Amino acid sequence: MSRIIYPTTNLTAIEQLVIERGEGVYVYDNQGKQYLEGLAGLWCTALGYGNEEIIETAAEQMRSLTYSHMFGGKSHPAAMALADKLGSMVPVDGAKVFFGNSGSDANDSLVKMLRYYFNAIGKPEKYKIIARERAYHGVTVAAAALTGLKPNHTHFDLPFEALGVLRTGSPHYYRDALPGESEEDFASRRAAELEELILAEGPETIAAFIAEPISGAGGVIVPPATYFEKMQAVLTRYDILMWDDEVICGFGRTGHDFGASAVGIQPQMMTLAKALSSAYMPISAAVITGDMYEAMVQPSAEVGVFGHGYTYSGHPVGCAVASKVIEIYERERLFEHAAKVGDYLQARLREFASHALVGEVRGMGLIGAVELVANKDSKQAYANNAVGSFCQQSCEDHGLIIRAMGGNSIALCPPLIITEAQVDELVTKLGKALDATLDFATAEQLQVA
Ligand SMILES: Cc1ncc(COP(=O)(O)O)c(C=O)c1O
């Protein structure tokens, strides 16, 4: 057993699979067995594995400038080019970009920038952030507090109150709608609840509302029709910023450039990571409006410095790789490809809607989930995640990597370069695993919630 403390792992069940190499949409374990990477690593390897053009870009950048920091206004071409490119892509007015290393640290950076900004404009009391149940925003202290999933909170004693984190309901129509409630009525109810929370807390105390366009780790939750339109209207009414966490949805995942375009969000803040570099290098970007940035300029001069930054903020290799990755997305028209193959994936996944274990199939573009339930009619859930874990293992046995999450939802998020033939392969393997899982669930007489 190695000395690694495994991340997001049941520490009694480690080193179950040792992955040694990858090529295209496939990875290979230390026994040489091939797996279709049905979750693109952790929703991130959009261009798949072993792309020589990206590898060459990284090598070239390492040869010319391995590292340079950005403290004190020092800069380098790779970071400047990437910031300009991102600024031209994101739907944020006058976008300014802060580079980091992960989705979590980008979210933490925005928590801090919100405070800096509202202090700068003389509204220090406006610091609270509304986050949602079932959301995932990462695991650094502030990001974990924004996350709405129990395993990321339990035993960690997170400082929710000090951070001003408020919680509102998730947009999970299948799980959270009232009996007989339409999608639109559910969306209206969520917007009304948001307004109630804002009024109860005092709108003048609330800085922002954070949301993933489609929640990933919570079980791939696609918001119901009109949801974001209604939520955004409430936020606008009370002068609360819309913070769009695009860590999974950004760069084509939904078949659109950003999840914001897919679900109708007009953000003032954005978090980008994962597909920003297609996971060839760790890099993230926290985006704010030009107005927010301008307000922070003079206060930084008074202190002497905008006192936030990482050693690896704007790492040249990460930036060069990200620029190349975006160039490939554009050149190969991969967002359109994701929309087209995504439609195919969604149609094929819906064939599982009639499977005895499947309560709901949902998704958009190249992200989706199949939720496993004890009773299709009543939507009754299983008491624990045994059925999802079994299915995950069975997929692996059949040469498919996926993750069971958000209870017993089998999440799918293959690399954007996947072909229709490879989608067929994914669906065939998942189908075999679902049948094996049904046999298991029947034989074990699993407990229901
Ligand atoms: C929506 C979202 N935000 C933030 C994060 C955190 O990113 P990281 O794991 O790079 O810190 C994730 C990771 O899965 C995510 O899905």
Short mmCIF file of C-alpha atoms and ligand atoms in Angstrom, two decimals:
data_model
loop_
_atom_site.label_atom_id
_atom_site.label_comp_id
_atom_site.label_asym_id
_atom_site.label_seq_id
_atom_site.Cartn_x
_atom_site.Cartn_y
_atom_site.Cartn_z
CA MET A 1 0.00 0.00 0.00
CA SER A 2 1.38 3.41 -0.93
CA ARG A 3 1.62 6.44 1.35
CA ILE A 4 -0.96 8.38 -0.64
CA ILE A 5 -3.95 9.85 1.16
CA TYR A 6 -6.48 9.28 -1.59
CA PRO A 7 -8.77 12.19 -2.48
CA THR A 8 -12.54 11.74 -2.34
CA THR A 9 -12.16 8.06 -1.51
CA ASN A 10 -13.51 5.63 1.05
CA LEU A 11 -10.16 5.14 2.77
CA THR A 12 -10.95 1.50 3.49
CA ALA A 13 -11.16 0.77 -0.24
CA ILE A 14 -8.11 2.18 -2.02
CA GLU A 15 -5.95 1.26 -5.01
CA GLN A 16 -8.69 -0.59 -6.82
CA LEU A 17 -7.56 0.36 -10.28
CA VAL A 18 -4.15 1.48 -11.46
CA ILE A 19 -4.34 3.40 -14.73
CA GLU A 20 -1.08 3.45 -16.66
CA ARG A 21 -1.70 5.15 -19.98
CA GLY A 22 -4.30 6.72 -22.22
CA GLU A 23 -4.97 7.25 -25.92
CA GLY A 24 -7.95 9.02 -27.49
CA VAL A 25 -11.07 8.20 -25.44
CA TYR A 26 -9.46 5.10 -23.90
CA VAL A 27 -7.28 4.44 -20.86
CA TYR A 28 -5.40 1.26 -19.99
CA ASP A 29 -4.70 -0.29 -16.59
CA ASN A 30 -1.51 -1.93 -15.37
CA GLN A 31 -2.74 -5.27 -16.72
CA GLY A 32 -3.16 -3.77 -20.21
CA LYS A 33 -6.97 -3.81 -20.02
CA GLN A 34 -8.69 -1.12 -22.11
CA TYR A 35 -11.46 1.11 -20.73
CA LEU A 36 -13.61 3.67 -22.50
CA GLU A 37 -13.28 6.78 -20.31
CA GLY A 38 -16.97 7.53 -19.90
CA LEU A 39 -16.41 10.38 -17.44
CA ALA A 40 -13.47 12.06 -19.22
CA GLY A 41 -11.39 11.54 -16.07
CA LEU A 42 -13.18 13.86 -13.67
CA TRP A 43 -15.28 15.61 -16.36
CA CYS A 44 -12.14 17.18 -17.76
CA THR A 45 -10.24 15.33 -20.52
CA ALA A 46 -12.30 16.91 -23.29
CA LEU A 47 -9.75 16.25 -26.03
CA GLY A 48 -9.01 12.77 -24.76
CA TYR A 49 -5.56 11.38 -24.07
CA GLY A 50 -2.21 11.69 -25.81
CA ASN A 51 -2.92 14.60 -28.15
CA GLU A 52 0.52 15.19 -29.69
CA GLU A 53 -0.19 18.78 -30.69
CA ILE A 54 -0.88 19.72 -27.07
CA ILE A 55 2.07 17.71 -25.81
CA GLU A 56 4.34 19.51 -28.28
CA THR A 57 2.94 22.89 -27.19
CA ALA A 58 3.73 22.07 -23.56
CA ALA A 59 7.23 20.91 -24.46
CA GLU A 60 7.89 24.04 -26.53
CA GLN A 61 6.69 26.29 -23.72
CA MET A 62 8.83 24.41 -21.21
CA ARG A 63 11.84 24.91 -23.47
CA SER A 64 11.29 28.62 -23.94
CA LEU A 65 10.02 29.63 -20.47
CA THR A 66 9.43 26.90 -17.91
CA TYR A 67 8.10 29.25 -15.30
CA SER A 68 7.56 32.88 -14.55
CA HIS A 69 5.35 34.31 -11.85
CA MET A 70 2.92 37.21 -12.14
CA PHE A 71 3.30 38.92 -8.76
CA GLY A 72 4.02 42.61 -8.84
CA GLY A 73 2.56 42.90 -12.35
CA LYS A 74 5.24 40.77 -13.98
CA SER A 75 3.79 39.14 -17.08
CA HIS A 76 4.54 36.83 -19.99
CA PRO A 77 3.06 36.25 -23.44
CA ALA A 78 1.34 32.94 -22.71
CA ALA A 79 -0.82 34.37 -19.88
CA MET A 80 -1.58 37.60 -21.73
CA ALA A 81 -2.69 35.71 -24.84
CA LEU A 82 -4.92 33.34 -22.87
CA ALA A 83 -6.54 36.12 -20.84
CA ASP A 84 -7.34 38.04 -24.05
CA LYS A 85 -8.78 34.94 -25.68
CA LEU A 86 -10.93 34.08 -22.66
CA GLY A 87 -12.06 37.68 -22.37
CA SER A 88 -13.34 37.53 -25.94
CA MET A 89 -15.19 34.25 -25.32
CA VAL A 90 -17.00 34.65 -21.99
CA PRO A 91 -20.38 36.40 -21.66
CA VAL A 92 -19.13 38.70 -18.88
CA ASP A 93 -19.01 42.47 -19.48
CA GLY A 94 -15.45 43.76 -19.76
CA ALA A 95 -14.20 40.41 -18.41
CA LYS A 96 -11.05 40.38 -16.28
CA VAL A 97 -9.36 37.06 -15.60
CA PHE A 98 -7.51 35.77 -12.54
CA PHE A 99 -5.56 32.54 -13.08
CA GLY A 100 -5.27 29.69 -10.58
CA ASN A 101 -4.72 25.96 -10.56
CA SER A 102 -8.06 24.30 -9.87
CA GLY A 103 -11.78 24.86 -9.87
CA SER A 104 -11.76 24.98 -6.08
CA ASP A 105 -9.14 27.68 -5.82
CA ALA A 106 -10.87 29.70 -8.55
CA ASN A 107 -14.05 29.61 -6.47
CA ASP A 108 -12.12 30.59 -3.35
CA SER A 109 -10.58 33.46 -5.29
CA LEU A 110 -14.04 34.71 -6.22
CA VAL A 111 -15.26 34.48 -2.62
CA LYS A 112 -12.37 36.75 -1.68
CA MET A 113 -12.83 39.08 -4.64
CA LEU A 114 -16.50 39.53 -3.79
CA ARG A 115 -15.49 40.77 -0.36
CA TYR A 116 -12.74 42.96 -1.77
CA TYR A 117 -15.13 44.46 -4.29
CA PHE A 118 -17.99 45.19 -1.89
CA ASN A 119 -15.56 46.64 0.66
CA ALA A 120 -14.14 48.80 -2.12
CA ILE A 121 -17.54 50.22 -3.04
CA GLY A 122 -18.46 50.86 0.58
CA LYS A 123 -20.83 47.94 1.11
CA PRO A 124 -18.91 45.71 3.53
CA GLU A 125 -22.15 44.18 4.81
CA LYS A 126 -22.84 42.69 1.36
CA TYR A 127 -20.78 39.49 1.65
CA LYS A 128 -23.18 36.55 1.88
CA ILE A 129 -23.38 34.00 -0.92
CA ILE A 130 -26.38 31.86 -1.76
CA ALA A 131 -25.47 28.34 -2.87
CA ARG A 132 -27.74 25.40 -3.63
CA GLU A 133 -28.39 21.97 -2.21
CA ARG A 134 -26.71 19.20 -4.26
CA ALA A 135 -24.23 21.70 -5.73
CA TYR A 136 -20.54 20.97 -6.10
CA HIS A 137 -18.07 23.84 -6.14
CA GLY A 138 -14.91 22.14 -4.87
CA VAL A 139 -13.24 21.32 -1.59
CA THR A 140 -11.01 24.15 -0.41
CA VAL A 141 -12.50 25.66 2.75
CA ALA A 142 -14.69 28.27 1.08
CA ALA A 143 -15.52 26.14 -1.98
CA ALA A 144 -16.46 23.20 0.24
CA ALA A 145 -18.79 25.48 2.19
CA LEU A 146 -20.46 26.48 -1.08
CA THR A 147 -20.77 22.81 -2.06
CA GLY A 148 -24.11 21.36 -0.99
CA LEU A 149 -23.16 17.70 -0.58
CA LYS A 150 -22.91 16.00 2.81
CA PRO A 151 -19.70 14.00 2.33
CA ASN A 152 -17.85 17.23 1.64
CA HIS A 153 -19.09 18.75 4.91
CA THR A 154 -19.15 15.90 7.43
CA HIS A 155 -16.27 15.94 9.96
CA PHE A 156 -14.77 19.12 8.44
CA ASP A 157 -16.54 21.69 10.65
CA LEU A 158 -16.70 24.22 7.86
CA PRO A 159 -17.18 27.89 8.82
CA PHE A 160 -20.47 28.38 6.94
CA GLU A 161 -21.56 31.29 9.05
CA ALA A 162 -18.27 33.17 8.95
CA LEU A 163 -18.26 32.74 5.20
CA GLY A 164 -21.86 33.89 4.95
CA VAL A 165 -22.98 30.83 3.02
CA LEU A 166 -26.75 30.56 2.65
CA ARG A 167 -28.48 27.56 1.11
CA THR A 168 -31.42 27.30 -1.23
CA GLY A 169 -33.07 24.29 -2.90
CA SER A 170 -31.64 22.37 -5.85
CA PRO A 171 -33.18 22.41 -9.33
CA HIS A 172 -33.60 18.60 -9.26
CA TYR A 173 -37.10 18.31 -10.69
CA TYR A 174 -37.19 14.50 -10.59
CA ARG A 175 -36.26 14.37 -6.88
CA ASP A 176 -37.50 17.66 -5.46
CA ALA A 177 -40.72 18.51 -7.31
CA LEU A 178 -43.99 18.14 -5.44
CA PRO A 179 -46.46 15.51 -6.65
CA GLY A 180 -48.15 16.79 -9.80
CA GLU A 181 -46.01 19.94 -9.97
CA SER A 182 -45.07 20.94 -13.54
CA GLU A 183 -41.49 21.84 -14.43
CA GLU A 184 -42.43 25.49 -14.74
CA ASP A 185 -44.29 25.53 -11.44
CA PHE A 186 -41.30 23.89 -9.80
CA ALA A 187 -39.01 26.56 -11.30
CA SER A 188 -41.39 29.28 -10.06
CA ARG A 189 -41.38 27.74 -6.59
CA ARG A 190 -37.59 27.67 -6.50
CA ALA A 191 -37.50 31.34 -7.56
CA ALA A 192 -40.08 32.23 -4.88
CA GLU A 193 -38.01 30.39 -2.26
CA LEU A 194 -34.93 32.29 -3.38
CA GLU A 195 -36.78 35.57 -2.98
CA GLU A 196 -38.03 34.58 0.48
CA LEU A 197 -34.49 33.75 1.57
CA ILE A 198 -33.17 37.05 0.23
CA LEU A 199 -35.87 39.04 2.01
CA ALA A 200 -35.39 37.12 5.26
CA GLU A 201 -31.62 37.76 5.24
CA GLY A 202 -31.79 41.29 3.86
CA PRO A 203 -30.88 41.86 0.19
CA GLU A 204 -28.27 44.41 1.24
CA THR A 205 -26.29 41.58 2.92
CA ILE A 206 -26.17 39.25 -0.09
CA ALA A 207 -23.37 39.53 -2.62
CA ALA A 208 -23.92 36.69 -5.04
CA PHE A 209 -25.74 33.51 -6.01
CA ILE A 210 -23.53 30.67 -7.26
CA ALA A 211 -24.77 27.92 -9.58
CA GLU A 212 -23.52 25.31 -12.00
CA PRO A 213 -25.54 25.51 -15.25
CA ILE A 214 -25.89 21.72 -15.02
CA SER A 215 -24.80 20.33 -11.66
CA GLY A 216 -22.29 17.53 -12.15
CA ALA A 217 -21.26 15.82 -8.94
CA GLY A 218 -24.75 16.22 -7.47
CA GLY A 219 -25.90 13.67 -10.06
CA VAL A 220 -26.02 15.60 -13.37
CA ILE A 221 -28.98 17.82 -12.60
CA VAL A 222 -30.42 19.58 -15.63
CA PRO A 223 -32.48 22.59 -14.53
CA PRO A 224 -36.13 22.59 -15.58
CA ALA A 225 -37.37 24.92 -18.30
CA THR A 226 -37.42 28.62 -17.27
CA TYR A 227 -35.50 27.94 -14.03
CA PHE A 228 -32.53 30.26 -14.61
CA GLU A 229 -34.67 32.91 -16.24
CA LYS A 230 -36.79 33.04 -13.08
CA MET A 231 -33.84 32.86 -10.68
CA GLN A 232 -31.95 35.56 -12.59
CA ALA A 233 -34.99 37.88 -12.45
CA VAL A 234 -35.04 37.61 -8.65
CA LEU A 235 -31.31 38.30 -8.39
CA THR A 236 -31.58 41.33 -10.65
CA ARG A 237 -34.47 42.69 -8.56
CA TYR A 238 -32.29 42.64 -5.43
CA ASP A 239 -28.97 43.62 -7.01
CA ILE A 240 -27.32 40.27 -6.38
CA LEU A 241 -24.57 39.01 -8.70
CA MET A 242 -24.96 35.83 -10.75
CA TRP A 243 -21.89 33.63 -10.34
CA ASP A 244 -21.73 30.91 -12.94
CA ASP A 245 -19.56 27.91 -12.05
CA GLU A 246 -18.59 26.61 -15.51
CA VAL A 247 -15.93 24.21 -14.25
CA ILE A 248 -17.74 21.24 -15.85
CA CYS A 249 -20.03 22.90 -18.39
CA GLY A 250 -17.53 25.32 -19.92
CA PHE A 251 -16.01 24.69 -23.36
CA GLY A 252 -18.57 22.66 -25.23
CA ARG A 253 -19.73 20.11 -22.70
CA THR A 254 -23.42 20.88 -23.24
CA GLY A 255 -23.00 21.36 -26.99
CA HIS A 256 -22.74 25.12 -26.41
CA ASP A 257 -19.64 27.23 -25.76
CA PHE A 258 -20.61 27.65 -22.10
CA GLY A 259 -23.37 26.17 -19.98
CA ALA A 260 -24.62 29.73 -19.56
CA SER A 261 -25.68 29.80 -23.22
CA ALA A 262 -27.36 26.41 -22.86
CA VAL A 263 -29.54 27.27 -19.87
CA GLY A 264 -29.91 31.06 -20.17
CA ILE A 265 -27.60 32.51 -17.52
CA GLN A 266 -26.20 36.04 -17.83
CA PRO A 267 -23.30 35.95 -15.41
CA GLN A 268 -21.26 38.69 -13.79
CA MET A 269 -18.75 36.15 -12.48
CA MET A 270 -17.51 32.85 -13.90
CA THR A 271 -15.30 29.99 -12.79
CA LEU A 272 -13.43 28.00 -15.44
CA ALA A 273 -11.12 24.97 -15.11
CA LYS A 274 -11.09 21.34 -16.32
CA ALA A 275 -11.73 21.57 -20.10
CA LEU A 276 -9.96 24.96 -20.12
CA SER A 277 -6.82 22.88 -20.61
CA SER A 278 -8.55 19.56 -21.29
CA ALA A 279 -6.70 18.48 -18.13
CA TYR A 280 -3.32 18.46 -19.88
CA MET A 281 -2.17 20.93 -17.22
CA PRO A 282 -3.82 22.15 -14.01
CA ILE A 283 -5.15 25.65 -14.64
CA SER A 284 -8.25 27.62 -13.68
CA ALA A 285 -9.63 31.06 -14.38
CA ALA A 286 -11.83 33.22 -12.16
CA VAL A 287 -13.65 35.86 -14.21
CA ILE A 288 -15.25 39.10 -13.01
CA THR A 289 -16.69 42.13 -14.81
CA GLY A 290 -14.55 45.07 -15.78
CA ASP A 291 -16.53 47.24 -13.34
CA MET A 292 -15.76 44.94 -10.42
CA TYR A 293 -12.09 45.02 -11.35
CA GLU A 294 -11.99 48.80 -11.67
CA ALA A 295 -13.41 49.17 -8.17
CA MET A 296 -10.59 47.03 -6.76
CA VAL A 297 -7.75 48.99 -8.35
CA GLN A 298 -7.47 51.99 -5.99
CA PRO A 299 -7.91 50.01 -2.76
CA SER A 300 -5.05 47.75 -3.86
CA ALA A 301 -2.86 50.83 -4.27
CA GLU A 302 -3.78 51.98 -0.77
CA VAL A 303 -2.68 48.63 0.68
CA GLY A 304 0.28 48.46 -1.66
CA VAL A 305 -0.84 45.27 -3.33
CA PHE A 306 -3.92 43.23 -4.30
CA GLY A 307 -2.90 40.64 -1.77
CA HIS A 308 -4.12 37.49 -3.44
CA GLY A 309 -2.19 35.24 -5.82
CA TYR A 310 -0.69 31.80 -6.21
CA THR A 311 2.86 30.81 -7.09
CA TYR A 312 1.39 29.15 -10.15
CA SER A 313 -1.14 31.86 -11.10
CA GLY A 314 -0.75 32.10 -14.86
CA HIS A 315 1.80 29.28 -15.10
CA PRO A 316 3.22 29.64 -18.62
CA VAL A 317 2.87 25.95 -19.50
CA GLY A 318 -0.74 25.83 -18.30
CA CYS A 319 -1.55 29.00 -20.23
CA ALA A 320 0.14 27.85 -23.44
CA VAL A 321 -1.63 24.51 -23.23
CA ALA A 322 -5.02 26.14 -22.59
CA SER A 323 -4.59 28.47 -25.59
CA LYS A 324 -3.72 25.49 -27.78
CA VAL A 325 -6.68 23.51 -26.45
CA ILE A 326 -9.05 26.39 -27.26
CA GLU A 327 -7.47 26.68 -30.72
CA ILE A 328 -8.22 22.99 -31.28
CA TYR A 329 -11.82 23.35 -30.02
CA GLU A 330 -12.34 26.12 -32.56
CA ARG A 331 -10.42 24.60 -35.46
CA GLU A 332 -12.10 21.19 -35.12
CA ARG A 333 -15.49 22.79 -34.38
CA LEU A 334 -15.73 20.57 -31.32
CA PHE A 335 -18.61 22.38 -29.64
CA GLU A 336 -20.73 21.63 -32.72
CA HIS A 337 -19.45 18.06 -32.70
CA ALA A 338 -20.42 17.81 -29.01
CA ALA A 339 -23.92 19.07 -29.85
CA LYS A 340 -24.36 16.53 -32.64
CA VAL A 341 -22.83 13.49 -30.93
CA GLY A 342 -24.43 14.73 -27.71
CA ASP A 343 -27.89 14.46 -29.28
CA TYR A 344 -26.99 10.93 -30.28
CA LEU A 345 -25.75 10.07 -26.77
CA GLN A 346 -28.89 11.52 -25.19
CA ALA A 347 -31.14 9.55 -27.54
CA ARG A 348 -29.28 6.31 -26.92
CA LEU A 349 -29.28 6.83 -23.14
CA ARG A 350 -33.03 7.32 -23.19
CA GLU A 351 -33.35 3.72 -24.37
CA PHE A 352 -32.59 2.86 -20.73
CA ALA A 353 -35.71 4.69 -19.52
CA SER A 354 -37.63 1.41 -19.71
CA HIS A 355 -35.01 -0.54 -17.73
CA ALA A 356 -36.40 -1.87 -14.45
CA LEU A 357 -33.70 -0.12 -12.38
CA VAL A 358 -33.82 3.25 -14.09
CA GLY A 359 -35.94 6.03 -12.61
CA GLU A 360 -34.78 8.83 -14.86
CA VAL A 361 -32.42 9.46 -17.73
CA ARG A 362 -31.33 13.08 -18.03
CA GLY A 363 -28.64 15.19 -19.61
CA MET A 364 -27.71 17.60 -22.36
CA GLY A 365 -24.96 17.40 -24.96
CA LEU A 366 -22.18 15.14 -23.78
CA ILE A 367 -23.15 15.04 -20.11
CA GLY A 368 -25.84 12.80 -18.73
CA ALA A 369 -26.95 10.47 -15.96
CA VAL A 370 -29.05 7.41 -15.41
CA GLU A 371 -30.61 7.43 -11.93
CA LEU A 372 -31.07 3.98 -10.39
CA VAL A 373 -34.11 3.54 -8.16
CA ALA A 374 -35.75 0.80 -6.13
CA ASN A 375 -39.18 1.56 -7.58
CA LYS A 376 -39.74 3.25 -10.92
CA ASP A 377 -43.32 4.28 -10.20
CA SER A 378 -42.85 5.75 -6.74
CA LYS A 379 -39.25 6.95 -7.49
CA GLN A 380 -38.26 5.26 -4.23
CA ALA A 381 -34.51 5.48 -3.75
CA TYR A 382 -32.18 2.87 -2.28
CA ALA A 383 -31.07 3.45 1.31
CA ASN A 384 -27.38 3.60 0.45
CA ASN A 385 -25.12 3.72 -2.58
CA ALA A 386 -24.52 -0.05 -2.86
CA VAL A 387 -26.41 -0.31 -6.14
CA GLY A 388 -24.48 2.59 -7.72
CA SER A 389 -21.18 1.20 -6.50
CA PHE A 390 -22.02 -2.20 -7.92
CA CYS A 391 -22.93 -0.66 -11.26
CA GLN A 392 -19.71 1.37 -11.33
CA GLN A 393 -17.68 -1.79 -10.71
CA SER A 394 -19.67 -3.75 -13.27
CA CYS A 395 -19.03 -1.02 -15.87
CA GLU A 396 -15.34 -1.33 -15.11
CA ASP A 397 -15.54 -5.10 -15.51
CA HIS A 398 -17.05 -4.45 -18.96
CA GLY A 399 -14.33 -1.93 -19.87
CA LEU A 400 -16.17 1.31 -19.17
CA ILE A 401 -15.24 3.94 -16.60
CA ILE A 402 -18.11 5.99 -15.16
CA ARG A 403 -18.90 7.28 -11.67
CA ALA A 404 -21.90 6.71 -9.47
CA MET A 405 -22.77 9.92 -7.64
CA GLY A 406 -25.47 12.03 -6.08
CA GLY A 407 -26.90 8.88 -4.50
CA ASN A 408 -27.23 6.30 -7.25
CA SER A 409 -26.97 8.31 -10.42
CA ILE A 410 -24.60 6.87 -12.98
CA ALA A 411 -22.87 9.90 -14.46
CA LEU A 412 -21.60 9.99 -18.03
CA CYS A 413 -19.37 12.67 -19.47
CA PRO A 414 -17.12 11.24 -22.20
CA PRO A 415 -14.39 13.24 -23.96
CA LEU A 416 -15.84 15.68 -26.51
CA ILE A 417 -13.95 13.86 -29.27
CA ILE A 418 -16.06 10.72 -28.83
CA THR A 419 -17.61 9.34 -32.04
CA GLU A 420 -21.09 7.89 -32.51
CA ALA A 421 -19.57 4.40 -32.82
CA GLN A 422 -17.83 4.92 -29.46
CA VAL A 423 -21.13 6.14 -27.98
CA ASP A 424 -22.64 2.82 -29.14
CA GLU A 425 -19.81 1.00 -27.38
CA LEU A 426 -20.44 3.03 -24.20
CA VAL A 427 -24.18 2.29 -24.30
CA THR A 428 -23.66 -1.44 -24.92
CA LYS A 429 -21.26 -1.71 -21.98
CA LEU A 430 -23.51 0.34 -19.71
CA GLY A 431 -26.49 -1.82 -20.69
CA LYS A 432 -24.64 -4.99 -19.67
CA ALA A 433 -23.67 -3.39 -16.37
CA LEU A 434 -27.26 -2.28 -15.71
CA ASP A 435 -28.52 -5.83 -16.30
CA ALA A 436 -25.88 -7.22 -13.95
CA THR A 437 -26.80 -4.55 -11.40
CA LEU A 438 -30.49 -5.47 -11.61
CA ASP A 439 -29.60 -9.11 -10.89
CA PHE A 440 -27.51 -7.96 -7.93
CA ALA A 441 -30.23 -5.66 -6.57
CA THR A 442 -32.84 -8.42 -6.90
CA ALA A 443 -30.65 -11.09 -5.30
CA GLU A 444 -29.50 -8.87 -2.44
CA GLN A 445 -32.95 -7.45 -1.71
CA LEU A 446 -31.33 -4.07 -1.05
CA GLN A 447 -32.88 -1.75 1.49
CA VAL A 448 -34.90 1.20 0.30
CA ALA A 449 -34.76 4.73 1.65
C1 LIG B 1 -18.76 22.62 -10.90
C2 LIG B 1 -17.44 22.41 -10.23
N1 LIG B 1 -16.87 23.43 -9.60
C3 LIG B 1 -15.68 23.30 -8.99
C4 LIG B 1 -15.03 22.10 -8.98
C5 LIG B 1 -13.72 21.96 -8.27
O1 LIG B 1 -12.69 21.81 -9.18
P1 LIG B 1 -11.30 21.16 -8.71
O2 LIG B 1 -11.56 19.72 -8.44
O3 LIG B 1 -10.42 21.40 -9.92
O4 LIG B 1 -10.83 21.91 -7.54
C6 LIG B 1 -15.58 20.99 -9.64
C7 LIG B 1 -14.91 19.69 -9.67
O5 LIG B 1 -15.45 18.69 -10.06
C8 LIG B 1 -16.84 21.16 -10.27
O6 LIG B 1 -17.45 20.12 -10.85
#
